[in-house]
């Protein structure tokens, strides 16, 4: 007689297990399914690669991934088993190669046609469909015109990813199932809610929009400027990378003393989008908080500095390692509740 059977008999439940009966096997509680929500952030998104590598090295394997914009690119490659290929591509980028991937155009609904990037994605991801990946995957896009948040869970993988990163004014909208779709960061930059909808019991999110120096506040007319120094510091960091283009003067003349220098159109678009993304991220994460949040230190990394992949990946890995105690405590707590 097994110890379990003996214990049951001692408790007076002998009728439940008469002599010769086969005792039932108690079911082993299933481990909680971990979902990963990868946020948007343009070139800062290379940090997602390092985060995933850090989690995998620690034995934590997400069962599903929800991505937005660059997070959709990295999430799709991970779900398709192509993360190493993406990492090699990212590490090979130089300023010249980044420019070579941009098929600029002066007409249409975006400055970049996107054909070269699409061909690159097709070469690496092929004709895979979103719903057939070995790891659950979905991404977020925004419908042009209505502003609806669209969850892309089915269809050609490359097209769903392109729709999620179609930054307004930079890339043209992508047509899918009768909808014109653009970048998902307009509505849900860090898709925690989508990760839960995919079936995740616990969600780890990676938020790339967490520059501590720039936090929008209210500046009253003729009043003190509580964020002026922080904004000035951030602007100075980004300005240095543009000095070679503006060379300290406007093309139409020198600025007046005390007057701010006119930025280029690319910087204006990315700065405006960055501010919007930060505000939306904070609002959505307050409403849909993750179980654990990872925030790589990327404040000094420009949104278009794709050639700095090595730094981004390493900072992502460091952030994941720093979050491991919280992640393990989360997993242990979930296992104890089962």
Short mmCIF file of C-alpha atoms in Angstrom, two decimals:
data_model
loop_
_atom_site.label_atom_id
_atom_site.label_comp_id
_atom_site.label_asym_id
_atom_site.label_seq_id
_atom_site.Cartn_x
_atom_site.Cartn_y
_atom_site.Cartn_z
CA UNK A 1 0.00 0.00 0.00
CA UNK A 2 1.33 3.44 -0.91
CA UNK A 3 1.83 6.18 1.66
CA UNK A 4 -1.11 8.06 0.20
CA UNK A 5 -3.36 5.04 0.54
CA UNK A 6 -2.18 4.46 4.10
CA UNK A 7 -2.76 8.08 4.99
CA UNK A 8 -6.26 7.94 3.61
CA UNK A 9 -7.03 4.79 5.59
CA UNK A 10 -5.72 6.40 8.77
CA UNK A 11 -8.07 9.30 8.11
CA UNK A 12 -10.98 6.88 8.04
CA UNK A 13 -11.57 7.05 4.27
CA UNK A 14 -10.94 3.38 3.65
CA UNK A 15 -14.15 3.00 1.65
CA UNK A 16 -12.79 5.33 -0.98
CA UNK A 17 -9.82 3.03 -1.60
CA UNK A 18 -10.73 -0.62 -0.93
CA UNK A 19 -7.97 -3.25 -1.07
CA UNK A 20 -6.66 -3.68 -4.63
CA UNK A 21 -8.12 -0.43 -5.89
CA UNK A 22 -6.01 1.83 -8.13
CA UNK A 23 -5.52 5.19 -6.50
CA UNK A 24 -6.09 8.27 -8.69
CA UNK A 25 -3.11 10.40 -9.65
CA UNK A 26 -3.40 13.93 -8.47
CA UNK A 27 -3.07 16.38 -11.41
CA UNK A 28 0.09 18.44 -11.46
CA UNK A 29 -0.77 22.15 -11.61
CA UNK A 30 0.17 23.65 -14.97
CA UNK A 31 2.85 26.31 -14.90
CA UNK A 32 1.49 29.81 -15.53
CA UNK A 33 1.77 30.89 -19.14
CA UNK A 34 3.98 33.94 -19.50
CA UNK A 35 3.12 36.54 -22.11
CA UNK A 36 5.43 39.26 -23.39
CA UNK A 37 4.20 42.71 -24.44
CA UNK A 38 6.79 44.49 -26.58
CA UNK A 39 6.25 48.22 -27.01
CA UNK A 40 7.05 50.61 -29.83
CA UNK A 41 10.08 52.88 -29.91
CA UNK A 42 11.73 52.76 -33.35
CA UNK A 43 15.49 52.11 -33.08
CA UNK A 44 15.22 51.63 -29.33
CA UNK A 45 13.34 48.45 -30.15
CA UNK A 46 16.60 46.56 -30.61
CA UNK A 47 16.55 46.37 -26.81
CA UNK A 48 13.68 43.89 -27.16
CA UNK A 49 16.16 41.40 -28.61
CA UNK A 50 18.36 41.69 -25.53
CA UNK A 51 15.38 41.37 -23.18
CA UNK A 52 14.24 38.14 -24.83
CA UNK A 53 17.78 36.77 -24.83
CA UNK A 54 18.11 37.58 -21.13
CA UNK A 55 14.83 35.84 -20.31
CA UNK A 56 15.70 32.77 -22.36
CA UNK A 57 19.13 32.51 -20.74
CA UNK A 58 17.34 32.47 -17.36
CA UNK A 59 15.04 29.67 -18.49
CA UNK A 60 11.97 31.88 -18.94
CA UNK A 61 10.28 31.14 -22.27
CA UNK A 62 7.25 33.28 -23.14
CA UNK A 63 4.32 31.30 -24.49
CA UNK A 64 2.91 34.24 -26.45
CA UNK A 65 4.03 37.66 -27.60
CA UNK A 66 2.06 40.81 -28.33
CA UNK A 67 3.94 43.48 -30.24
CA UNK A 68 3.52 47.03 -31.42
CA UNK A 69 5.57 48.74 -34.15
CA UNK A 70 9.24 47.70 -33.72
CA UNK A 71 7.97 45.40 -30.96
CA UNK A 72 5.89 43.65 -33.61
CA UNK A 73 8.99 43.11 -35.75
CA UNK A 74 11.00 41.60 -32.90
CA UNK A 75 8.02 39.65 -31.54
CA UNK A 76 7.23 38.15 -34.94
CA UNK A 77 10.83 37.05 -35.45
CA UNK A 78 10.91 35.47 -31.99
CA UNK A 79 7.60 33.68 -32.51
CA UNK A 80 8.83 32.39 -35.89
CA UNK A 81 12.13 31.16 -34.44
CA UNK A 82 14.14 33.79 -36.31
CA UNK A 83 15.34 36.02 -33.47
CA UNK A 84 19.02 35.16 -33.99
CA UNK A 85 18.70 36.08 -37.66
CA UNK A 86 17.17 39.44 -36.73
CA UNK A 87 19.94 40.06 -34.19
CA UNK A 88 22.61 39.39 -36.82
CA UNK A 89 20.87 41.77 -39.22
CA UNK A 90 20.57 44.50 -36.58
CA UNK A 91 24.23 44.19 -35.60
CA UNK A 92 25.28 44.49 -39.24
CA UNK A 93 23.64 47.89 -39.67
CA UNK A 94 25.73 51.01 -40.17
CA UNK A 95 24.53 54.52 -40.92
CA UNK A 96 25.10 53.87 -44.63
CA UNK A 97 23.23 50.57 -44.60
CA UNK A 98 20.30 52.13 -42.76
CA UNK A 99 20.02 54.80 -45.43
CA UNK A 100 20.30 52.10 -48.10
CA UNK A 101 17.16 50.40 -46.73
CA UNK A 102 15.09 53.56 -47.12
CA UNK A 103 13.44 53.95 -50.50
CA UNK A 104 12.69 57.65 -50.16
CA UNK A 105 10.01 59.24 -52.28
CA UNK A 106 8.43 62.66 -52.61
CA UNK A 107 4.92 61.54 -53.52
CA UNK A 108 2.40 59.28 -51.85
CA UNK A 109 1.34 59.03 -48.21
CA UNK A 110 4.78 58.37 -46.72
CA UNK A 111 8.35 59.60 -47.10
CA UNK A 112 9.55 55.98 -47.30
CA UNK A 113 7.96 53.53 -49.70
CA UNK A 114 8.82 50.54 -47.50
CA UNK A 115 9.43 48.16 -50.39
CA UNK A 116 13.02 47.37 -49.45
CA UNK A 117 12.10 46.62 -45.83
CA UNK A 118 9.20 44.46 -46.99
CA UNK A 119 11.49 42.41 -49.25
CA UNK A 120 13.90 41.96 -46.35
CA UNK A 121 11.12 40.71 -44.09
CA UNK A 122 9.85 38.35 -46.78
CA UNK A 123 13.34 36.94 -47.21
CA UNK A 124 13.62 36.15 -43.50
CA UNK A 125 10.02 35.31 -42.57
CA UNK A 126 8.76 33.95 -45.87
CA UNK A 127 5.06 33.33 -46.41
CA UNK A 128 4.29 32.40 -42.80
CA UNK A 129 0.89 33.20 -41.41
CA UNK A 130 0.41 34.87 -38.05
CA UNK A 131 -1.90 32.19 -36.68
CA UNK A 132 0.47 29.31 -37.55
CA UNK A 133 3.57 30.36 -35.60
CA UNK A 134 5.00 27.98 -32.98
CA UNK A 135 4.71 30.74 -30.35
CA UNK A 136 1.46 32.66 -30.09
CA UNK A 137 1.76 36.10 -31.67
CA UNK A 138 -0.38 39.12 -32.46
CA UNK A 139 0.26 42.81 -33.00
CA UNK A 140 -1.55 46.13 -32.76
CA UNK A 141 -2.38 48.56 -35.55
CA UNK A 142 -4.53 51.69 -35.86
CA UNK A 143 -7.24 52.06 -38.48
CA UNK A 144 -6.88 55.19 -40.55
CA UNK A 145 -9.95 57.39 -40.40
CA UNK A 146 -11.74 55.79 -37.44
CA UNK A 147 -8.82 55.53 -35.01
CA UNK A 148 -9.93 52.00 -34.04
CA UNK A 149 -7.40 49.81 -32.26
CA UNK A 150 -7.05 46.70 -34.44
CA UNK A 151 -5.65 43.43 -33.10
CA UNK A 152 -3.99 41.46 -35.88
CA UNK A 153 -4.09 37.79 -34.95
CA UNK A 154 -4.43 36.22 -38.40
CA UNK A 155 -3.15 36.73 -41.91
CA UNK A 156 0.21 37.03 -43.69
CA UNK A 157 2.83 37.65 -41.02
CA UNK A 158 4.86 40.19 -42.98
CA UNK A 159 1.78 42.29 -43.77
CA UNK A 160 0.52 42.31 -40.19
CA UNK A 161 3.94 43.44 -38.98
CA UNK A 162 4.16 46.15 -41.66
CA UNK A 163 0.75 47.46 -40.63
CA UNK A 164 1.88 47.69 -37.01
CA UNK A 165 4.97 49.80 -37.83
CA UNK A 166 3.49 52.04 -40.55
CA UNK A 167 4.48 55.30 -38.86
CA UNK A 168 2.24 58.11 -40.18
CA UNK A 169 4.05 60.37 -42.60
CA UNK A 170 7.04 58.01 -42.77
CA UNK A 171 5.51 54.80 -44.15
CA UNK A 172 2.28 54.55 -46.16
CA UNK A 173 -0.72 52.82 -44.54
CA UNK A 174 -1.07 49.08 -45.17
CA UNK A 175 -4.29 47.64 -46.57
CA UNK A 176 -5.52 44.50 -44.77
CA UNK A 177 -9.01 43.00 -44.90
CA UNK A 178 -10.50 46.16 -46.30
CA UNK A 179 -8.91 48.44 -43.69
CA UNK A 180 -6.14 50.99 -44.07
CA UNK A 181 -3.86 50.45 -41.08
CA UNK A 182 -1.02 52.42 -39.55
CA UNK A 183 1.31 52.33 -36.55
CA UNK A 184 -0.24 50.78 -33.43
CA UNK A 185 1.59 53.14 -31.08
CA UNK A 186 -1.10 55.71 -31.80
CA UNK A 187 -3.54 53.71 -29.66
CA UNK A 188 -1.68 51.08 -27.62
CA UNK A 189 2.12 51.51 -27.53
CA UNK A 190 2.71 48.70 -24.99
CA UNK A 191 0.02 46.04 -25.68
CA UNK A 192 -0.41 44.40 -22.29
CA UNK A 193 -4.14 43.98 -22.91
CA UNK A 194 -3.47 42.06 -26.13
CA UNK A 195 -1.01 39.73 -24.37
CA UNK A 196 -3.70 38.85 -21.82
CA UNK A 197 -6.25 38.34 -24.60
CA UNK A 198 -3.87 35.82 -26.20
CA UNK A 199 -4.17 33.73 -23.03
CA UNK A 200 -1.26 34.86 -20.89
CA UNK A 201 -1.65 34.23 -17.17
CA UNK A 202 1.19 36.61 -16.36
CA UNK A 203 2.44 39.47 -18.52
CA UNK A 204 5.92 40.98 -18.72
CA UNK A 205 5.98 44.24 -20.63
CA UNK A 206 8.93 46.08 -22.15
CA UNK A 207 8.36 49.83 -22.25
CA UNK A 208 10.84 51.77 -24.38
CA UNK A 209 9.27 55.17 -23.75
CA UNK A 210 10.61 55.99 -20.32
CA UNK A 211 13.03 58.89 -20.70
CA UNK A 212 13.19 60.21 -17.10
CA UNK A 213 14.34 63.66 -18.25
CA UNK A 214 11.27 64.39 -20.34
CA UNK A 215 7.94 64.21 -18.53
CA UNK A 216 5.29 66.54 -19.83
CA UNK A 217 3.88 68.93 -17.27
CA UNK A 218 1.93 72.16 -17.16
CA UNK A 219 3.79 75.42 -17.63
CA UNK A 220 1.69 78.39 -16.56
CA UNK A 221 1.99 81.67 -18.48
CA UNK A 222 4.72 83.85 -16.98
CA UNK A 223 5.22 81.24 -14.28
CA UNK A 224 8.15 79.02 -13.31
CA UNK A 225 9.18 76.30 -15.73
CA UNK A 226 9.34 73.07 -13.64
CA UNK A 227 10.52 70.93 -16.56
CA UNK A 228 12.58 73.44 -18.50
CA UNK A 229 15.95 72.11 -17.45
CA UNK A 230 14.98 68.51 -18.17
CA UNK A 231 13.65 69.36 -21.61
CA UNK A 232 16.66 71.51 -22.40
CA UNK A 233 18.95 68.62 -21.48
CA UNK A 234 17.10 66.18 -23.70
CA UNK A 235 17.01 68.62 -26.60
CA UNK A 236 20.75 69.22 -26.26
CA UNK A 237 21.48 65.48 -26.45
CA UNK A 238 19.43 65.11 -29.61
CA UNK A 239 20.76 68.38 -31.07
CA UNK A 240 24.34 67.13 -31.03
CA UNK A 241 23.45 64.40 -33.48
CA UNK A 242 22.07 67.00 -35.90
CA UNK A 243 24.90 69.52 -35.84
CA UNK A 244 26.43 68.05 -38.96
CA UNK A 245 23.18 68.81 -40.79
CA UNK A 246 22.32 72.27 -39.49
CA UNK A 247 25.92 73.42 -38.75
CA UNK A 248 24.81 75.96 -36.18
CA UNK A 249 22.62 78.08 -38.46
CA UNK A 250 19.40 78.03 -40.41
CA UNK A 251 19.65 77.74 -44.11
CA UNK A 252 17.69 80.97 -44.39
CA UNK A 253 19.93 82.86 -42.02
CA UNK A 254 21.20 83.02 -38.50
CA UNK A 255 18.73 82.80 -35.59
CA UNK A 256 18.15 85.88 -33.52
CA UNK A 257 19.94 86.02 -30.13
CA UNK A 258 18.04 83.94 -27.58
CA UNK A 259 15.88 82.35 -30.27
CA UNK A 260 15.74 78.56 -30.55
CA UNK A 261 17.34 76.96 -33.57
CA UNK A 262 14.94 75.56 -36.15
CA UNK A 263 15.02 71.73 -36.21
CA UNK A 264 14.70 69.60 -39.32
CA UNK A 265 11.45 68.00 -40.41
CA UNK A 266 12.55 64.50 -39.40
CA UNK A 267 13.37 65.60 -35.89
CA UNK A 268 10.10 67.49 -35.55
CA UNK A 269 8.10 64.40 -36.59
CA UNK A 270 9.96 62.00 -34.33
CA UNK A 271 9.92 64.36 -31.35
CA UNK A 272 6.17 64.93 -31.72
CA UNK A 273 5.53 61.21 -32.08
CA UNK A 274 7.77 60.46 -29.09
CA UNK A 275 5.80 62.86 -26.87
CA UNK A 276 2.50 61.37 -27.98
CA UNK A 277 3.78 57.83 -27.47
CA UNK A 278 4.98 58.59 -23.94
CA UNK A 279 1.64 60.12 -22.92
CA UNK A 280 -0.40 57.25 -24.37
CA UNK A 281 1.92 54.62 -22.86
CA UNK A 282 1.52 56.02 -19.37
CA UNK A 283 -2.26 56.21 -19.70
CA UNK A 284 -2.62 52.68 -21.06
CA UNK A 285 -0.26 51.10 -18.52
CA UNK A 286 -2.19 52.70 -15.68
CA UNK A 287 -5.35 51.08 -17.03
CA UNK A 288 -3.76 47.78 -18.12
CA UNK A 289 -0.80 47.26 -15.76
CA UNK A 290 1.57 44.34 -16.40
CA UNK A 291 2.63 41.88 -13.74
CA UNK A 292 6.25 42.94 -14.27
CA UNK A 293 7.50 45.90 -16.26
CA UNK A 294 10.95 46.13 -17.83
CA UNK A 295 12.30 49.56 -18.78
CA UNK A 296 15.72 49.54 -20.47
CA UNK A 297 17.82 52.68 -20.02
CA UNK A 298 17.63 54.14 -23.53
CA UNK A 299 17.24 57.85 -22.82
CA UNK A 300 20.31 58.81 -24.85
CA UNK A 301 19.45 56.60 -27.83
CA UNK A 302 17.75 58.39 -30.70
CA UNK A 303 14.61 56.99 -32.30
CA UNK A 304 16.34 56.69 -35.66
CA UNK A 305 19.75 55.42 -34.53
CA UNK A 306 19.29 51.90 -35.84
CA UNK A 307 23.05 51.54 -36.23
CA UNK A 308 23.42 51.37 -32.42
CA UNK A 309 21.96 47.88 -32.19
CA UNK A 310 24.82 46.45 -30.11
CA UNK A 311 24.18 49.04 -27.37
CA UNK A 312 20.43 48.58 -27.51
CA UNK A 313 20.61 44.79 -27.31
CA UNK A 314 23.02 44.87 -24.38
CA UNK A 315 20.92 47.38 -22.46
CA UNK A 316 17.89 45.20 -23.01
CA UNK A 317 19.72 42.17 -21.68
CA UNK A 318 20.86 44.11 -18.61
CA UNK A 319 17.32 45.31 -17.94
CA UNK A 320 15.99 41.75 -18.19
CA UNK A 321 18.61 40.48 -15.76
CA UNK A 322 17.79 43.25 -13.31
CA UNK A 323 14.11 42.25 -13.47
CA UNK A 324 14.71 38.53 -12.88
CA UNK A 325 14.14 38.63 -9.08
CA UNK A 326 10.73 40.25 -9.63
CA UNK A 327 9.87 37.83 -12.43
CA UNK A 328 10.81 34.79 -10.35
CA UNK A 329 8.82 36.10 -7.39
CA UNK A 330 5.87 36.58 -9.73
CA UNK A 331 6.13 33.02 -11.03
CA UNK A 332 6.50 31.55 -7.54
CA UNK A 333 3.52 33.52 -6.31
CA UNK A 334 1.39 32.33 -9.22
CA UNK A 335 2.43 28.72 -8.66
CA UNK A 336 1.54 28.97 -4.97
CA UNK A 337 -1.96 30.20 -5.83
CA UNK A 338 -2.72 27.22 -8.07
#
